[in-house]
PDB file of C-alpha atoms in Angstrom:
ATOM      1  CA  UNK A   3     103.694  90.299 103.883  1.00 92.00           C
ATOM      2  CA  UNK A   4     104.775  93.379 102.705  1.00 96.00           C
ATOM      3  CA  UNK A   5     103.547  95.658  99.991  1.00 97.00           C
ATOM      4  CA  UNK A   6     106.173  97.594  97.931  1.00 97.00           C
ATOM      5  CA  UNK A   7     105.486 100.723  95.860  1.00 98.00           C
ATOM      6  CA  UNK A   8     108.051 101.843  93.154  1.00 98.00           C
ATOM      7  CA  UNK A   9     108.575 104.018  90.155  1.00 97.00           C
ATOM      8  CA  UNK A  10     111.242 101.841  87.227  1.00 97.00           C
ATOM      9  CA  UNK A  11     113.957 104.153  88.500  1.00 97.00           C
ATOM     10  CA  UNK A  12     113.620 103.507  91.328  1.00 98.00           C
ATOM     11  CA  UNK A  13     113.553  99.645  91.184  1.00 98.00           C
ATOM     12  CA  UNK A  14     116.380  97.744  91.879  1.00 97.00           C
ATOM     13  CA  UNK A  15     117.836  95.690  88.621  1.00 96.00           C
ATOM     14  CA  UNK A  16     116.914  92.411  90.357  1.00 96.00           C
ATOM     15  CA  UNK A  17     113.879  93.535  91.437  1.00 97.00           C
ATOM     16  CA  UNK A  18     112.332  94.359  88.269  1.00 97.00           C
ATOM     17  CA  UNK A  19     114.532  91.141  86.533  1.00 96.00           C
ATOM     18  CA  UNK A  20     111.832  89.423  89.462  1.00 96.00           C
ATOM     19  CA  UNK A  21     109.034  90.883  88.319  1.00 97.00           C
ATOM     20  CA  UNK A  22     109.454  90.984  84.859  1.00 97.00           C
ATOM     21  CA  UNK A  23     109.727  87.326  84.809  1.00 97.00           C
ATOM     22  CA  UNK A  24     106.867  86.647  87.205  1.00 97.00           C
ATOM     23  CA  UNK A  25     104.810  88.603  84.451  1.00 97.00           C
ATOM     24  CA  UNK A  26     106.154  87.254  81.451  1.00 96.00           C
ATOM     25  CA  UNK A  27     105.634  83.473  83.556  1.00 96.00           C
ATOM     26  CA  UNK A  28     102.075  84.223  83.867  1.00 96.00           C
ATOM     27  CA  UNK A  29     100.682  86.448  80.927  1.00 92.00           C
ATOM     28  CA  UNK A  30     102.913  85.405  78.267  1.00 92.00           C
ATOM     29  CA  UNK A  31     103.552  81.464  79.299  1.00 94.00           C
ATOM     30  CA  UNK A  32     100.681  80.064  81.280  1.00 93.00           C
ATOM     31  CA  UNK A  33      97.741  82.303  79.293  1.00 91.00           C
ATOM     32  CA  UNK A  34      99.774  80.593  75.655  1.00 89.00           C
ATOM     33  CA  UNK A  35     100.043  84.736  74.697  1.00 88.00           C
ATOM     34  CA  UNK A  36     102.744  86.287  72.810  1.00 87.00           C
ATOM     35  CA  UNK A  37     102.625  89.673  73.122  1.00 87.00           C
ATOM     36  CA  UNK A  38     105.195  92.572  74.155  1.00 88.00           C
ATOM     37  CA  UNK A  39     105.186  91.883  77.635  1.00 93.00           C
ATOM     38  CA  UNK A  40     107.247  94.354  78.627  1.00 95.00           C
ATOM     39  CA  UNK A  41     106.771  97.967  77.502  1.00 96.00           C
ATOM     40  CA  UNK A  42     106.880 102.033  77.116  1.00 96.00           C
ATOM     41  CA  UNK A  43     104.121 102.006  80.531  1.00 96.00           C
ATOM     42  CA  UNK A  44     106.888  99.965  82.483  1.00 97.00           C
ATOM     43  CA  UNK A  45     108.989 103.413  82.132  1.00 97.00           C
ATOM     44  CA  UNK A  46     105.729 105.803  83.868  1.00 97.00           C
ATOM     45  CA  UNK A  47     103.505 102.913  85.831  1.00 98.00           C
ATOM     46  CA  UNK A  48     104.131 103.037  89.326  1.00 98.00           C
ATOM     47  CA  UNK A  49     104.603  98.982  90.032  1.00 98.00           C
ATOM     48  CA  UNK A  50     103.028  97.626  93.006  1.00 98.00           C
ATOM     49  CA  UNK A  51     103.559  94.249  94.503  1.00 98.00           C
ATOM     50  CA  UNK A  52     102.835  92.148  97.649  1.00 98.00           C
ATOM     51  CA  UNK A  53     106.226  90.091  98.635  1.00 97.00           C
ATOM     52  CA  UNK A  54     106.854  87.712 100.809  1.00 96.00           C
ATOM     53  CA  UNK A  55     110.332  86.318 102.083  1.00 94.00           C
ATOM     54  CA  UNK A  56     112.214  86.737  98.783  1.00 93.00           C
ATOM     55  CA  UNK A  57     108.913  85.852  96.589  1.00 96.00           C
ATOM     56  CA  UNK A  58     106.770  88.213  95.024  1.00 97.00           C
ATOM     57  CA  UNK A  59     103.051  87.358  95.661  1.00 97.00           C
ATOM     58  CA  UNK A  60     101.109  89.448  93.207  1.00 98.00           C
ATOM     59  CA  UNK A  61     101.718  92.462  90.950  1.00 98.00           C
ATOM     60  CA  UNK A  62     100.263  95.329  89.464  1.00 98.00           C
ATOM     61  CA  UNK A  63     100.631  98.748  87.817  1.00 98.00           C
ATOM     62  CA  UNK A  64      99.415 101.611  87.780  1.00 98.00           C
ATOM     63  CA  UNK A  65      99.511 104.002  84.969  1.00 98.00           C
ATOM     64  CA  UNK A  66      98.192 107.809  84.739  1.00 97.00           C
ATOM     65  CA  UNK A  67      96.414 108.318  81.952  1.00 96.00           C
ATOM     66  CA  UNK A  68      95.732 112.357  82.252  1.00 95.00           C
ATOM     67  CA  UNK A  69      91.510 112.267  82.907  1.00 96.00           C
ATOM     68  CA  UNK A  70      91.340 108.603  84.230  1.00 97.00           C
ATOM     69  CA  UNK A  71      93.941 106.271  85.483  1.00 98.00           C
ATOM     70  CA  UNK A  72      94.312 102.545  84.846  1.00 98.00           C
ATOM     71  CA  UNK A  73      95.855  99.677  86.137  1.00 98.00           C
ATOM     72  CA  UNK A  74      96.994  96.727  84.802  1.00 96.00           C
ATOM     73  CA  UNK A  75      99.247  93.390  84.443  1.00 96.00           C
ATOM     74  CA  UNK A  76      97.202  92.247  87.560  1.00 97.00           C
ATOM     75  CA  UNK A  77      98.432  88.753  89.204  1.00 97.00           C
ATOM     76  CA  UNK A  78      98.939  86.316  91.779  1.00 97.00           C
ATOM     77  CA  UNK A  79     101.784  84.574  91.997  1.00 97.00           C
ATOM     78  CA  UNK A  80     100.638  80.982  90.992  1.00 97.00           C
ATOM     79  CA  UNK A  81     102.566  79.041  94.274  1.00 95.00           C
ATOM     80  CA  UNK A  82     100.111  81.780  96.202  1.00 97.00           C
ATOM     81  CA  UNK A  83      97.057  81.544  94.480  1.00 97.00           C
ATOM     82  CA  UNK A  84      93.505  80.590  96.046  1.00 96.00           C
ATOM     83  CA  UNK A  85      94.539  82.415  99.536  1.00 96.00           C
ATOM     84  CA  UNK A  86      91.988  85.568  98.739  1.00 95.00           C
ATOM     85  CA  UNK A  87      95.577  87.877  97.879  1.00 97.00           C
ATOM     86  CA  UNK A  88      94.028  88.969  95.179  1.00 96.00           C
ATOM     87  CA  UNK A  89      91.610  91.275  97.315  1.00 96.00           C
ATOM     88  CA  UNK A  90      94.716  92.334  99.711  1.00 97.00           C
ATOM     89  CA  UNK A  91      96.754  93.383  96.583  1.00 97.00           C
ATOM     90  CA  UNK A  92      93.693  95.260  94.624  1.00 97.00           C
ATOM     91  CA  UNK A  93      92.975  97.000  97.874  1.00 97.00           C
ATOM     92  CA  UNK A  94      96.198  98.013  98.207  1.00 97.00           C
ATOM     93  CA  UNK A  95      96.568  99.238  94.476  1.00 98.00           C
ATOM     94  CA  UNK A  96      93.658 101.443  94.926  1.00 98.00           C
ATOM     95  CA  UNK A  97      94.227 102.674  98.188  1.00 97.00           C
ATOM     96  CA  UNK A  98      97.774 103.972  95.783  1.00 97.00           C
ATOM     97  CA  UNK A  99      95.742 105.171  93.034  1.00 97.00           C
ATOM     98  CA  UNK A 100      93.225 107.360  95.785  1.00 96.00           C
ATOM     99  CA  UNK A 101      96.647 108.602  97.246  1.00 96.00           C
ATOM    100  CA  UNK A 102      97.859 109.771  94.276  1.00 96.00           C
ATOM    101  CA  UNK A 103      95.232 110.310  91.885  1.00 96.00           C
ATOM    102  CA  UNK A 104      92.093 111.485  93.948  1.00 95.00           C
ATOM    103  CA  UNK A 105      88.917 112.001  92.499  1.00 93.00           C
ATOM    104  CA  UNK A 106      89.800 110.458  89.412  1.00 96.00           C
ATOM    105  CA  UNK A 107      87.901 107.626  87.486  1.00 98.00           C
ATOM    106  CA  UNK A 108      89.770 104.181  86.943  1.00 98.00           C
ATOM    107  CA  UNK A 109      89.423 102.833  84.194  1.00 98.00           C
ATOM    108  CA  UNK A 110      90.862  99.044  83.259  1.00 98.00           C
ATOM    109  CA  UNK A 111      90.790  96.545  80.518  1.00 96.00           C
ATOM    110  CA  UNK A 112      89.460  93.771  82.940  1.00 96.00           C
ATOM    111  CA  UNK A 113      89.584  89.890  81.727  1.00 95.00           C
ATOM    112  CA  UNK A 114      85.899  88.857  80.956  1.00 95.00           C
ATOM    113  CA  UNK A 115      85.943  86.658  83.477  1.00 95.00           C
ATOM    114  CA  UNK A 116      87.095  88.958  86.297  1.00 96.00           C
ATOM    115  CA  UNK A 117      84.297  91.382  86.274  1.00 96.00           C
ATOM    116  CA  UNK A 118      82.455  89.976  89.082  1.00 96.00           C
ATOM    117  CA  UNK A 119      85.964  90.164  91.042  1.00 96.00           C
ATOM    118  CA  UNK A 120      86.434  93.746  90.218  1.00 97.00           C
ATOM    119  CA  UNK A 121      82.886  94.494  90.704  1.00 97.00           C
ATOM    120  CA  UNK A 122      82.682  93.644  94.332  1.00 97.00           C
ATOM    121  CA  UNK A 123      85.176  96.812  94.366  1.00 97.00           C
ATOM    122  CA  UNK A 124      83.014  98.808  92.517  1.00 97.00           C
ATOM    123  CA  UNK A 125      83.662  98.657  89.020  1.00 98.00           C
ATOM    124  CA  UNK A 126      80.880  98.516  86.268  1.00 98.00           C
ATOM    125  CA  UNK A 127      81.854  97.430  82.903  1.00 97.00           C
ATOM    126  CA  UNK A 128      81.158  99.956  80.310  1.00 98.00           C
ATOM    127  CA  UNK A 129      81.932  98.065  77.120  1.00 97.00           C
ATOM    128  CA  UNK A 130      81.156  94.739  75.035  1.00 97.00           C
ATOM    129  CA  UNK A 131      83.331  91.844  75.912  1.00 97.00           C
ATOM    130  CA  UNK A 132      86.272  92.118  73.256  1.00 96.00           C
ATOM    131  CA  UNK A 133      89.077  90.296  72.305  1.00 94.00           C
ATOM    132  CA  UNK A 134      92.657  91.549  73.727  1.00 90.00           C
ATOM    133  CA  UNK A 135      95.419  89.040  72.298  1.00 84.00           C
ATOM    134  CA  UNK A 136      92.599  86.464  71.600  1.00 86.00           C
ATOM    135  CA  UNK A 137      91.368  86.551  75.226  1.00 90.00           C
ATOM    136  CA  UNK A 138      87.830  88.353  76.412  1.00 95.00           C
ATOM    137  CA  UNK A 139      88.294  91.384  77.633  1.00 96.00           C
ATOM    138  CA  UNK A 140      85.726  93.845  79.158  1.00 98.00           C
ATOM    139  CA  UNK A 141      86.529  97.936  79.715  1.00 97.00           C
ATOM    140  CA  UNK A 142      85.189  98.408  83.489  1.00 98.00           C
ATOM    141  CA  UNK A 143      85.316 101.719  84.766  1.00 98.00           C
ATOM    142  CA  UNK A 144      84.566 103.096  88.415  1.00 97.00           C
ATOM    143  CA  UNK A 145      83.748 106.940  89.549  1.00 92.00           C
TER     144      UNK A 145
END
């Protein structure tokens, strides 16, 4: 399985036509939440996925936000899921973000039910659960 690292110009046209509607399949479709999908981060984020064959596993990207950096748009591919990928592909994104942003706090917008995931890699959530397009969301942050 191979893990691919790309800024948007540097994406091919299908490749980001694959992920686009890999996201759009999973955030907008299966979690019933319209929403601009795609936007102004796609042009900075560096996007990150695990593929496989011609599939693409699980996604994320990362965005530098000056003082922090975040990450976002986190998924498994559903064909993939409950195979533990989502460790191999946050491991991966954060092994990027120490790369490229050392020292630097990461700070995400986590899905409520997610913080015990991201916890085991050493996030803490520093906010109240709040909604983000009508679904919990929790601010976790990690030094």
């Amino acid at each position: 399985m191979d893990y691919n690292i790309k800024k948007l110009t540097e994406l091919t046209t299908k490749e980001f036509l694959e992920i686009v509607k890999l996201r759009i399949a999973v955030f907008v479709v299966e979690q019933n939440c319209p929403y601009q999908e795609v936007d102004d981060a796609d042009e900075v984020a560096w996007h990150t996925w695990l593929q496989e064959g011609t599939d693409i596993v699980g996604y994320t990207r990362i965005i530098d936000q000056g003082d922090t950096v975040t990450f976002g748009r986190v998924l498994i591919n559903p064909k993939y899921r409950n195979q533990k990928l989502g460790n191999k592909l946050l491991k991966e994104t954060l092994k990027v973000v120490e790369e490229n942003y050392p020292n630097r706090p990461i700070v995400i917008g986590a899905q409520a039910h997610l913080t015990k995931f991201y916890g085991a890699f050493g996030f803490e959530a520093v906010s109240e659960v709040y909604l983000e397009d009508d679904i919990p969301h929790v601010q976790m942050r990690r030094n």
